[in-house]
Amino acid sequence: MSATPALIDYTHLAAEIKRWAREFGFADAGITDIDLSDAAQGLDDYLAAGHHGGMQWMAERAHMRVHPEELHPGTLRIICVRMDYAPPAIQSAWDVIRDDSLAYISRYALGRDYHKLIRQRLQKFADRIEREVGPFGYRVFCDSAPIMEKPLAQKAGLGWRGKHTLTLSRSGGSYFFLGEILTDLPLPVDAPVSDHCGSCTRCLDICPTGAIIAPGQLDARRCITYLNIEHKGSIDPELRPLMGNRIFGCDDCQLVCPWNKYAKVTVEADFAPRHGLDRARLIDLFGWDEATWRTNTEGMAVRRAGHEGWLRNIAIALGNARHSPEVIAALHARADHTSDVVREHVQWALAQQAGKRQNSQGTAA
């Protein structure tokens, strides 16, 4: 419990917490209570429809998601923060997406894994609060437990839930990570943010696979980010051509969002692209053996896909690329891979390439 709570000016402390948040590199901070009853029905509907796909952990810990106090007993308030990650000239991402010889990796995953960075920063943030008020009950989170980050961020005034289901800020767009400190400090809460999407449907219209089935409703089973990161095993052949050259994540719905003209370029050096992955050639990445992949992705979010998933995703992208002898050679080099999943997707890609070759020859004739 907090030390000498009667002596603490919680209104002043809340203001200081928001100031300290910026000192620790967070773009914004807000405070909310733990009532998630308004979000509970949406979660139940999402799970009942099966839109979570193979992410069974969402269903298994659904009750805990709407009861943060079960994650940390004694929790009264949640301090929510956001940290910008947009690299410079983020709109140049379209140049990569449109060049089928290149690999597209979601802009959030080009640098250091944000989970560790933000949790470490939140711990230092909590230490700063403790120096002010003495020992208090808390626990830090960053996409690391069954917690409904986006509804909490909205309640805390950090933004609203866009039609693509991501959190949007009028001053910062959507290129940011969220983090939380669950605490027993009875801080005053902030007002939630209202919706400012209006009649815009750009995110729904651009989605390559039609995964955004309605405003604020995402079917993960069709979402490219789910398919090339969370989904293990074979990917539906009908969806493979729609994935283009996106080998880890997908940013299309963010790239077209008008609010992202206000997105701030990150000041975190650790989020800078590593190993040229912001414009890497598919063929080059496909050539990484597992040892090379482990070395080059150390400390990065792309590790989540696993080497098998990495090769599976690139095989799909090579199948979607323009026909060339170089692409065919790269695919043949993996045709006898030890993984059934990799071999299956390589064979699919070779079949796609064969069809393109026949079409090009027919056109030439």
mmCIF file of C-alpha atoms in Angstrom:
data_model
loop_
_atom_site.group_PDB
_atom_site.id
_atom_site.type_symbol
_atom_site.label_atom_id
_atom_site.label_comp_id
_atom_site.label_asym_id
_atom_site.label_seq_id
_atom_site.Cartn_x
_atom_site.Cartn_y
_atom_site.Cartn_z
ATOM 1 C CA MET A 1 0.000 0.000 0.000
ATOM 2 C CA SER A 2 0.991 3.615 -0.429
ATOM 3 C CA ALA A 3 3.003 5.296 2.308
ATOM 4 C CA THR A 4 1.146 7.900 4.445
ATOM 5 C CA PRO A 5 -1.693 8.302 1.881
ATOM 6 C CA ALA A 6 -3.390 11.048 3.889
ATOM 7 C CA LEU A 7 -0.396 13.337 3.267
ATOM 8 C CA ILE A 8 -0.410 12.937 -0.508
ATOM 9 C CA ASP A 9 -1.964 15.599 -2.736
ATOM 10 C CA TYR A 10 -3.206 13.254 -5.466
ATOM 11 C CA THR A 11 -4.290 16.020 -7.819
ATOM 12 C CA HIS A 12 -0.801 17.482 -7.735
ATOM 13 C CA LEU A 13 0.719 14.009 -8.005
ATOM 14 C CA ALA A 14 -1.352 13.251 -11.128
ATOM 15 C CA ALA A 15 -0.058 16.417 -12.787
ATOM 16 C CA GLU A 16 3.499 15.501 -11.845
ATOM 17 C CA ILE A 17 3.046 11.971 -13.182
ATOM 18 C CA LYS A 18 2.097 13.368 -16.585
ATOM 19 C CA ARG A 19 5.127 15.637 -16.539
ATOM 20 C CA TRP A 20 7.456 12.819 -15.525
ATOM 21 C CA ALA A 21 6.006 10.621 -18.289
ATOM 22 C CA ARG A 22 7.385 13.018 -20.895
ATOM 23 C CA GLU A 23 10.742 13.058 -19.150
ATOM 24 C CA PHE A 24 10.895 9.287 -19.606
ATOM 25 C CA GLY A 25 10.189 9.521 -23.339
ATOM 26 C CA PHE A 26 6.429 8.986 -23.404
ATOM 27 C CA ALA A 27 4.463 11.229 -25.733
ATOM 28 C CA ASP A 28 1.428 11.371 -23.481
ATOM 29 C CA ALA A 29 -0.020 9.927 -20.273
ATOM 30 C CA GLY A 30 -3.485 9.647 -18.765
ATOM 31 C CA ILE A 31 -5.147 8.065 -15.757
ATOM 32 C CA THR A 32 -8.277 5.927 -15.591
ATOM 33 C CA ASP A 33 -10.190 3.689 -13.217
ATOM 34 C CA ILE A 34 -10.497 -0.076 -13.641
ATOM 35 C CA ASP A 35 -14.125 -0.270 -14.835
ATOM 36 C CA LEU A 36 -14.151 -2.043 -18.196
ATOM 37 C CA SER A 37 -17.793 -3.092 -18.171
ATOM 38 C CA ASP A 38 -18.474 -1.109 -21.367
ATOM 39 C CA ALA A 39 -15.783 -3.085 -23.217
ATOM 40 C CA ALA A 40 -16.800 -6.484 -21.863
ATOM 41 C CA GLN A 41 -19.682 -7.090 -24.279
ATOM 42 C CA GLY A 42 -17.535 -6.218 -27.285
ATOM 43 C CA LEU A 43 -14.940 -8.749 -26.170
ATOM 44 C CA ASP A 44 -17.605 -11.428 -25.665
ATOM 45 C CA ASP A 45 -19.029 -10.780 -29.144
ATOM 46 C CA TYR A 46 -15.549 -10.866 -30.695
ATOM 47 C CA LEU A 47 -14.741 -14.228 -29.134
ATOM 48 C CA ALA A 48 -18.177 -15.708 -29.859
ATOM 49 C CA ALA A 49 -17.764 -14.865 -33.553
ATOM 50 C CA GLY A 50 -14.383 -16.611 -33.616
ATOM 51 C CA HIS A 51 -12.683 -13.458 -34.864
ATOM 52 C CA HIS A 52 -9.680 -14.161 -32.635
ATOM 53 C CA GLY A 53 -8.689 -17.078 -34.862
ATOM 54 C CA GLY A 54 -6.128 -19.334 -33.236
ATOM 55 C CA MET A 55 -5.353 -16.927 -30.394
ATOM 56 C CA GLN A 56 -6.969 -19.147 -27.792
ATOM 57 C CA TRP A 57 -5.193 -17.313 -25.003
ATOM 58 C CA MET A 58 -7.614 -14.457 -25.557
ATOM 59 C CA ALA A 59 -10.580 -16.660 -24.680
ATOM 60 C CA GLU A 60 -8.834 -18.504 -21.878
ATOM 61 C CA ARG A 61 -8.124 -15.286 -19.968
ATOM 62 C CA ALA A 62 -11.095 -13.219 -21.114
ATOM 63 C CA HIS A 63 -12.403 -12.648 -17.582
ATOM 64 C CA MET A 64 -9.065 -11.272 -16.461
ATOM 65 C CA ARG A 65 -9.032 -8.828 -19.382
ATOM 66 C CA VAL A 66 -12.030 -6.952 -18.038
ATOM 67 C CA HIS A 67 -10.900 -7.175 -14.433
ATOM 68 C CA PRO A 68 -7.427 -5.570 -14.168
ATOM 69 C CA GLU A 69 -7.546 -5.874 -10.393
ATOM 70 C CA GLU A 70 -7.095 -9.625 -10.844
ATOM 71 C CA LEU A 71 -3.768 -8.992 -12.553
ATOM 72 C CA HIS A 72 -2.612 -6.952 -9.596
ATOM 73 C CA PRO A 73 -4.717 -7.137 -6.429
ATOM 74 C CA GLY A 74 -5.419 -3.765 -4.895
ATOM 75 C CA THR A 75 -5.400 -1.908 -8.210
ATOM 76 C CA LEU A 76 -7.495 1.256 -8.137
ATOM 77 C CA ARG A 77 -6.119 3.238 -11.078
ATOM 78 C CA ILE A 78 -4.224 2.642 -14.285
ATOM 79 C CA ILE A 79 -1.649 5.080 -15.599
ATOM 80 C CA CYS A 80 -1.677 4.731 -19.402
ATOM 81 C CA VAL A 81 1.129 6.006 -21.613
ATOM 82 C CA ARG A 82 1.963 6.094 -25.295
ATOM 83 C CA MET A 83 5.332 6.148 -27.033
ATOM 84 C CA ASP A 84 5.788 7.194 -30.666
ATOM 85 C CA TYR A 85 7.586 4.840 -33.051
ATOM 86 C CA ALA A 86 7.170 6.335 -36.540
ATOM 87 C CA PRO A 87 10.462 6.442 -38.459
ATOM 88 C CA PRO A 88 11.290 9.478 -40.624
ATOM 89 C CA ALA A 89 9.431 9.706 -43.950
ATOM 90 C CA ILE A 90 7.069 6.905 -43.017
ATOM 91 C CA GLN A 91 4.957 7.479 -46.128
ATOM 92 C CA SER A 92 7.862 6.068 -48.148
ATOM 93 C CA ALA A 93 6.571 2.727 -46.873
ATOM 94 C CA TRP A 94 4.304 2.756 -49.935
ATOM 95 C CA ASP A 95 7.396 2.612 -52.143
ATOM 96 C CA VAL A 96 8.365 -0.683 -50.513
ATOM 97 C CA ILE A 97 4.850 -2.133 -50.688
ATOM 98 C CA ARG A 98 4.669 -1.328 -54.405
ATOM 99 C CA ASP A 99 8.063 -2.881 -55.182
ATOM 100 C CA ASP A 100 7.468 -6.623 -55.222
ATOM 101 C CA SER A 101 11.198 -7.351 -55.085
ATOM 102 C CA LEU A 102 11.362 -5.865 -51.574
ATOM 103 C CA ALA A 103 10.156 -7.221 -48.249
ATOM 104 C CA TYR A 104 7.647 -5.154 -46.308
ATOM 105 C CA ILE A 105 7.993 -5.274 -42.535
ATOM 106 C CA SER A 106 5.588 -3.290 -40.396
ATOM 107 C CA ARG A 107 7.249 -0.037 -39.397
ATOM 108 C CA TYR A 108 6.860 -0.771 -35.685
ATOM 109 C CA ALA A 109 9.050 -3.886 -35.978
ATOM 110 C CA LEU A 110 12.099 -2.475 -37.769
ATOM 111 C CA GLY A 111 14.072 -1.740 -34.620
ATOM 112 C CA ARG A 112 14.343 -3.023 -31.091
ATOM 113 C CA ASP A 113 11.439 -4.986 -29.617
ATOM 114 C CA TYR A 114 9.262 -2.363 -27.955
ATOM 115 C CA HIS A 115 8.040 -4.683 -25.191
ATOM 116 C CA LYS A 116 11.333 -4.706 -23.322
ATOM 117 C CA LEU A 117 12.141 -1.044 -23.931
ATOM 118 C CA ILE A 118 8.784 0.231 -22.700
ATOM 119 C CA ARG A 119 8.643 -2.099 -19.693
ATOM 120 C CA GLN A 120 12.101 -0.927 -18.632
ATOM 121 C CA ARG A 121 11.058 2.696 -19.098
ATOM 122 C CA LEU A 122 7.854 2.105 -17.133
ATOM 123 C CA GLN A 123 9.856 0.587 -14.299
ATOM 124 C CA LYS A 124 12.026 3.688 -14.119
ATOM 125 C CA PHE A 125 8.850 5.775 -14.249
ATOM 126 C CA ALA A 126 7.400 3.814 -11.313
ATOM 127 C CA ASP A 127 10.662 4.245 -9.411
ATOM 128 C CA ARG A 128 10.324 8.001 -9.892
ATOM 129 C CA ILE A 129 6.814 7.949 -8.453
ATOM 130 C CA GLU A 130 8.057 5.896 -5.515
ATOM 131 C CA ARG A 131 10.723 8.472 -4.749
ATOM 132 C CA GLU A 132 7.939 11.001 -4.429
ATOM 133 C CA VAL A 133 5.325 9.073 -2.429
ATOM 134 C CA GLY A 134 7.265 6.219 -0.860
ATOM 135 C CA PRO A 135 6.535 2.513 -1.416
ATOM 136 C CA PHE A 136 3.254 1.882 -3.223
ATOM 137 C CA GLY A 137 1.564 -1.041 -4.945
ATOM 138 C CA TYR A 138 2.051 -1.243 -8.701
ATOM 139 C CA ARG A 139 2.792 -3.467 -11.687
ATOM 140 C CA VAL A 140 3.971 -2.416 -15.156
ATOM 141 C CA PHE A 141 2.687 -3.798 -18.455
ATOM 142 C CA CYS A 142 3.318 -3.427 -22.165
ATOM 143 C CA ASP A 143 1.310 -5.853 -24.286
ATOM 144 C CA SER A 144 2.546 -8.514 -21.891
ATOM 145 C CA ALA A 145 -0.580 -9.700 -20.054
ATOM 146 C CA PRO A 146 -4.335 -10.060 -20.615
ATOM 147 C CA ILE A 147 -5.125 -6.390 -20.330
ATOM 148 C CA MET A 148 -7.402 -4.347 -22.610
ATOM 149 C CA GLU A 149 -4.944 -1.648 -23.520
ATOM 150 C CA LYS A 150 -7.013 0.166 -26.129
ATOM 151 C CA PRO A 151 -10.209 0.637 -24.073
ATOM 152 C CA LEU A 152 -8.088 1.736 -21.128
ATOM 153 C CA ALA A 153 -6.183 4.217 -23.305
ATOM 154 C CA GLN A 154 -9.464 5.684 -24.501
ATOM 155 C CA LYS A 155 -10.816 5.991 -20.956
ATOM 156 C CA ALA A 156 -7.546 7.648 -19.922
ATOM 157 C CA GLY A 157 -7.874 10.270 -22.645
ATOM 158 C CA LEU A 158 -5.024 9.095 -24.889
ATOM 159 C CA GLY A 159 -7.183 8.586 -27.954
ATOM 160 C CA TRP A 160 -10.212 6.870 -29.423
ATOM 161 C CA ARG A 161 -10.652 3.511 -31.104
ATOM 162 C CA GLY A 162 -10.464 4.011 -34.854
ATOM 163 C CA LYS A 163 -12.492 2.060 -37.360
ATOM 164 C CA HIS A 164 -9.414 -0.111 -37.917
ATOM 165 C CA THR A 165 -9.558 -0.911 -34.144
ATOM 166 C CA LEU A 166 -6.257 0.881 -33.413
ATOM 167 C CA THR A 167 -6.019 3.774 -30.965
ATOM 168 C CA LEU A 168 -6.005 7.190 -32.645
ATOM 169 C CA SER A 169 -4.812 10.476 -31.199
ATOM 170 C CA ARG A 170 -5.650 13.894 -32.635
ATOM 171 C CA SER A 171 -2.120 15.030 -31.876
ATOM 172 C CA GLY A 172 -0.231 11.855 -32.731
ATOM 173 C CA GLY A 173 -2.122 9.658 -35.190
ATOM 174 C CA SER A 174 -1.740 5.932 -34.493
ATOM 175 C CA TYR A 175 1.984 5.207 -34.782
ATOM 176 C CA PHE A 176 2.568 4.631 -31.095
ATOM 177 C CA PHE A 177 2.846 1.855 -28.519
ATOM 178 C CA LEU A 178 0.820 1.664 -25.324
ATOM 179 C CA GLY A 179 1.941 0.811 -21.810
ATOM 180 C CA GLU A 180 0.372 0.769 -18.368
ATOM 181 C CA ILE A 181 1.139 0.992 -14.673
ATOM 182 C CA LEU A 182 -1.506 -0.626 -12.496
ATOM 183 C CA THR A 183 -1.442 1.082 -9.114
ATOM 184 C CA ASP A 184 -3.199 1.339 -5.765
ATOM 185 C CA LEU A 185 -2.803 5.129 -5.724
ATOM 186 C CA PRO A 186 -6.297 6.771 -5.730
ATOM 187 C CA LEU A 187 -5.409 9.323 -8.385
ATOM 188 C CA PRO A 188 -8.015 11.548 -10.083
ATOM 189 C CA VAL A 189 -9.048 10.143 -13.460
ATOM 190 C CA ASP A 190 -9.029 11.806 -16.873
ATOM 191 C CA ALA A 191 -11.962 12.208 -19.235
ATOM 192 C CA PRO A 192 -12.256 9.733 -22.126
ATOM 193 C CA VAL A 193 -11.779 10.810 -25.728
ATOM 194 C CA SER A 194 -14.678 10.899 -28.175
ATOM 195 C CA ASP A 195 -14.575 9.432 -31.665
ATOM 196 C CA HIS A 196 -13.231 11.640 -34.462
ATOM 197 C CA CYS A 197 -13.273 9.281 -37.459
ATOM 198 C CA GLY A 198 -16.470 10.773 -38.832
ATOM 199 C CA SER A 199 -17.614 9.305 -42.145
ATOM 200 C CA CYS A 200 -14.106 8.314 -43.273
ATOM 201 C CA THR A 201 -13.765 4.685 -44.405
ATOM 202 C CA ARG A 202 -10.259 4.716 -45.871
ATOM 203 C CA CYS A 203 -8.984 1.983 -43.553
ATOM 204 C CA LEU A 204 -11.864 -0.328 -44.428
ATOM 205 C CA ASP A 205 -11.468 0.341 -48.137
ATOM 206 C CA ILE A 206 -7.687 -0.242 -48.252
ATOM 207 C CA CYS A 207 -7.486 -3.492 -46.248
ATOM 208 C CA PRO A 208 -5.961 -6.015 -48.708
ATOM 209 C CA THR A 209 -7.915 -8.993 -47.350
ATOM 210 C CA GLY A 210 -11.102 -7.296 -46.179
ATOM 211 C CA ALA A 211 -10.265 -8.119 -42.563
ATOM 212 C CA ILE A 212 -11.949 -4.951 -41.244
ATOM 213 C CA ILE A 213 -15.457 -6.313 -41.669
ATOM 214 C CA ALA A 214 -17.205 -3.259 -40.192
ATOM 215 C CA PRO A 215 -16.150 -0.073 -38.390
ATOM 216 C CA GLY A 216 -14.308 -1.187 -35.264
ATOM 217 C CA GLN A 217 -14.616 -4.885 -36.124
ATOM 218 C CA LEU A 218 -11.599 -6.920 -37.204
ATOM 219 C CA ASP A 219 -11.666 -10.579 -38.213
ATOM 220 C CA ALA A 220 -8.140 -11.684 -37.303
ATOM 221 C CA ARG A 221 -8.512 -14.795 -39.455
ATOM 222 C CA ARG A 222 -8.214 -12.561 -42.518
ATOM 223 C CA CYS A 223 -5.810 -9.976 -41.098
ATOM 224 C CA ILE A 224 -2.352 -10.084 -42.675
ATOM 225 C CA THR A 225 -0.703 -9.128 -39.382
ATOM 226 C CA TYR A 226 -2.331 -12.097 -37.690
ATOM 227 C CA LEU A 227 -1.533 -14.440 -40.575
ATOM 228 C CA ASN A 228 2.172 -13.667 -40.859
ATOM 229 C CA ILE A 229 2.885 -13.312 -37.134
ATOM 230 C CA GLU A 230 0.419 -15.134 -34.892
ATOM 231 C CA HIS A 231 -0.837 -17.884 -37.201
ATOM 232 C CA LYS A 232 1.266 -21.006 -37.301
ATOM 233 C CA GLY A 233 1.284 -23.577 -40.078
ATOM 234 C CA SER A 234 -0.282 -23.279 -43.506
ATOM 235 C CA ILE A 235 -1.902 -20.038 -44.674
ATOM 236 C CA ASP A 236 -5.127 -20.220 -46.689
ATOM 237 C CA PRO A 237 -4.138 -20.322 -50.395
ATOM 238 C CA GLU A 238 -6.955 -17.891 -51.199
ATOM 239 C CA LEU A 239 -5.388 -15.266 -48.945
ATOM 240 C CA ARG A 240 -1.773 -15.706 -50.059
ATOM 241 C CA PRO A 241 -2.010 -13.593 -53.256
ATOM 242 C CA LEU A 242 -3.598 -10.777 -51.239
ATOM 243 C CA MET A 243 -0.636 -10.610 -48.852
ATOM 244 C CA GLY A 244 1.658 -9.145 -51.503
ATOM 245 C CA ASN A 245 5.178 -8.644 -50.166
ATOM 246 C CA ARG A 246 4.124 -8.087 -46.533
ATOM 247 C CA ILE A 247 6.259 -10.590 -44.611
ATOM 248 C CA PHE A 248 5.754 -9.278 -41.057
ATOM 249 C CA GLY A 249 2.724 -7.223 -40.193
ATOM 250 C CA CYS A 250 0.755 -4.816 -42.373
ATOM 251 C CA ASP A 251 0.389 -1.021 -42.134
ATOM 252 C CA ASP A 252 -2.008 -0.198 -44.970
ATOM 253 C CA CYS A 253 -4.858 0.929 -42.718
ATOM 254 C CA GLN A 254 -2.521 3.294 -40.890
ATOM 255 C CA LEU A 255 -0.779 4.616 -43.986
ATOM 256 C CA VAL A 256 -4.079 5.873 -45.430
ATOM 257 C CA CYS A 257 -5.433 7.311 -42.172
ATOM 258 C CA PRO A 258 -5.788 11.124 -42.378
ATOM 259 C CA TRP A 259 -4.966 11.484 -38.685
ATOM 260 C CA ASN A 260 -1.477 10.156 -39.252
ATOM 261 C CA LYS A 261 -0.459 13.438 -40.828
ATOM 262 C CA TYR A 262 -0.092 14.455 -37.183
ATOM 263 C CA ALA A 263 2.065 11.454 -36.267
ATOM 264 C CA LYS A 264 5.341 12.369 -34.606
ATOM 265 C CA VAL A 265 8.684 10.925 -35.680
ATOM 266 C CA THR A 266 10.158 8.856 -32.868
ATOM 267 C CA VAL A 267 13.073 10.210 -30.858
ATOM 268 C CA GLU A 268 14.003 6.704 -29.673
ATOM 269 C CA ALA A 269 17.225 5.612 -31.356
ATOM 270 C CA ASP A 270 16.415 1.971 -30.530
ATOM 271 C CA PHE A 271 13.413 2.104 -32.871
ATOM 272 C CA ALA A 272 15.603 2.968 -35.885
ATOM 273 C CA PRO A 273 15.610 0.305 -38.645
ATOM 274 C CA ARG A 274 18.243 -2.412 -38.263
ATOM 275 C CA HIS A 275 20.131 -4.335 -40.963
ATOM 276 C CA GLY A 276 18.449 -2.345 -43.731
ATOM 277 C CA LEU A 277 15.156 -4.125 -43.079
ATOM 278 C CA ASP A 278 13.154 -1.083 -44.133
ATOM 279 C CA ARG A 279 14.118 -1.761 -47.793
ATOM 280 C CA ALA A 280 15.574 -5.282 -47.864
ATOM 281 C CA ARG A 281 15.295 -7.566 -50.888
ATOM 282 C CA LEU A 282 13.098 -10.631 -50.495
ATOM 283 C CA ILE A 283 15.725 -12.863 -52.073
ATOM 284 C CA ASP A 284 18.396 -11.709 -49.658
ATOM 285 C CA LEU A 285 16.215 -12.336 -46.600
ATOM 286 C CA PHE A 286 15.133 -15.721 -47.948
ATOM 287 C CA GLY A 287 18.775 -16.716 -47.995
ATOM 288 C CA TRP A 288 19.249 -16.236 -44.250
ATOM 289 C CA ASP A 289 19.799 -19.583 -42.561
ATOM 290 C CA GLU A 290 18.500 -19.929 -39.011
ATOM 291 C CA ALA A 291 21.791 -18.913 -37.399
ATOM 292 C CA THR A 292 21.966 -15.755 -39.508
ATOM 293 C CA TRP A 293 18.325 -15.015 -38.832
ATOM 294 C CA ARG A 294 18.832 -15.348 -35.082
ATOM 295 C CA THR A 295 21.860 -13.063 -35.170
ATOM 296 C CA ASN A 296 20.218 -10.415 -37.335
ATOM 297 C CA THR A 297 16.914 -10.373 -35.453
ATOM 298 C CA GLU A 298 18.246 -10.472 -31.909
ATOM 299 C CA GLY A 299 16.206 -8.199 -29.652
ATOM 300 C CA MET A 300 13.627 -7.500 -32.370
ATOM 301 C CA ALA A 301 9.878 -8.118 -32.574
ATOM 302 C CA VAL A 302 10.270 -10.062 -35.840
ATOM 303 C CA ARG A 303 11.522 -12.955 -33.731
ATOM 304 C CA ARG A 304 7.865 -13.639 -32.943
ATOM 305 C CA ALA A 305 7.280 -15.216 -36.354
ATOM 306 C CA GLY A 306 10.037 -17.796 -35.881
ATOM 307 C CA HIS A 307 12.456 -18.774 -38.639
ATOM 308 C CA GLU A 308 9.966 -21.202 -40.154
ATOM 309 C CA GLY A 309 7.297 -18.499 -40.278
ATOM 310 C CA TRP A 310 9.827 -16.038 -41.694
ATOM 311 C CA LEU A 311 10.599 -18.389 -44.601
ATOM 312 C CA ARG A 312 6.918 -19.234 -45.096
ATOM 313 C CA ASN A 313 6.018 -15.554 -45.346
ATOM 314 C CA ILE A 314 8.846 -14.749 -47.747
ATOM 315 C CA ALA A 315 7.949 -17.734 -49.927
ATOM 316 C CA ILE A 316 4.449 -16.279 -50.308
ATOM 317 C CA ALA A 317 5.905 -12.877 -51.186
ATOM 318 C CA LEU A 318 8.214 -14.449 -53.778
ATOM 319 C CA GLY A 319 5.227 -16.243 -55.262
ATOM 320 C CA ASN A 320 3.537 -12.847 -55.578
ATOM 321 C CA ALA A 321 6.605 -11.212 -57.135
ATOM 322 C CA ARG A 322 7.190 -10.726 -60.823
ATOM 323 C CA HIS A 323 8.629 -13.713 -62.617
ATOM 324 C CA SER A 324 12.417 -13.801 -62.832
ATOM 325 C CA PRO A 325 15.129 -16.477 -62.948
ATOM 326 C CA GLU A 326 16.523 -15.063 -59.695
ATOM 327 C CA VAL A 327 13.227 -15.617 -57.889
ATOM 328 C CA ILE A 328 12.928 -19.155 -59.262
ATOM 329 C CA ALA A 329 16.478 -19.986 -58.155
ATOM 330 C CA ALA A 330 15.830 -18.667 -54.655
ATOM 331 C CA LEU A 331 12.684 -20.763 -54.322
ATOM 332 C CA HIS A 332 14.360 -23.914 -55.605
ATOM 333 C CA ALA A 333 17.098 -23.437 -53.024
ATOM 334 C CA ARG A 334 14.448 -23.933 -50.313
ATOM 335 C CA ALA A 335 12.378 -26.591 -52.091
ATOM 336 C CA ASP A 336 13.802 -29.393 -49.921
ATOM 337 C CA HIS A 337 13.643 -27.534 -46.612
ATOM 338 C CA THR A 338 13.161 -29.713 -43.551
ATOM 339 C CA SER A 339 9.911 -27.931 -42.652
ATOM 340 C CA ASP A 340 6.708 -29.248 -44.230
ATOM 341 C CA VAL A 341 5.234 -25.755 -43.936
ATOM 342 C CA VAL A 342 8.126 -24.103 -45.768
ATOM 343 C CA ARG A 343 8.127 -26.738 -48.524
ATOM 344 C CA GLU A 344 4.382 -26.363 -49.048
ATOM 345 C CA HIS A 345 4.585 -22.602 -49.474
ATOM 346 C CA VAL A 346 7.669 -22.827 -51.694
ATOM 347 C CA GLN A 347 5.822 -25.239 -54.001
ATOM 348 C CA TRP A 348 2.856 -22.870 -54.081
ATOM 349 C CA ALA A 349 5.175 -19.990 -54.947
ATOM 350 C CA LEU A 350 6.838 -21.990 -57.724
ATOM 351 C CA ALA A 351 3.410 -22.788 -59.159
ATOM 352 C CA GLN A 352 2.520 -19.085 -59.056
ATOM 353 C CA GLN A 353 5.745 -18.246 -60.836
ATOM 354 C CA ALA A 354 5.144 -20.919 -63.468
ATOM 355 C CA GLY A 355 1.760 -19.396 -64.202
ATOM 356 C CA LYS A 356 3.298 -15.952 -64.565
ATOM 357 C CA ARG A 357 5.935 -17.280 -66.924
ATOM 358 C CA GLN A 358 3.285 -18.869 -69.133
ATOM 359 C CA ASN A 359 1.270 -15.656 -69.141
ATOM 360 C CA SER A 360 4.296 -13.584 -70.102
ATOM 361 C CA GLN A 361 5.184 -15.976 -72.914
ATOM 362 C CA GLY A 362 1.604 -15.887 -74.173
ATOM 363 C CA THR A 363 1.609 -12.104 -74.157
ATOM 364 C CA ALA A 364 4.925 -12.001 -75.991
ATOM 365 C CA ALA A 365 3.575 -14.356 -78.647
#
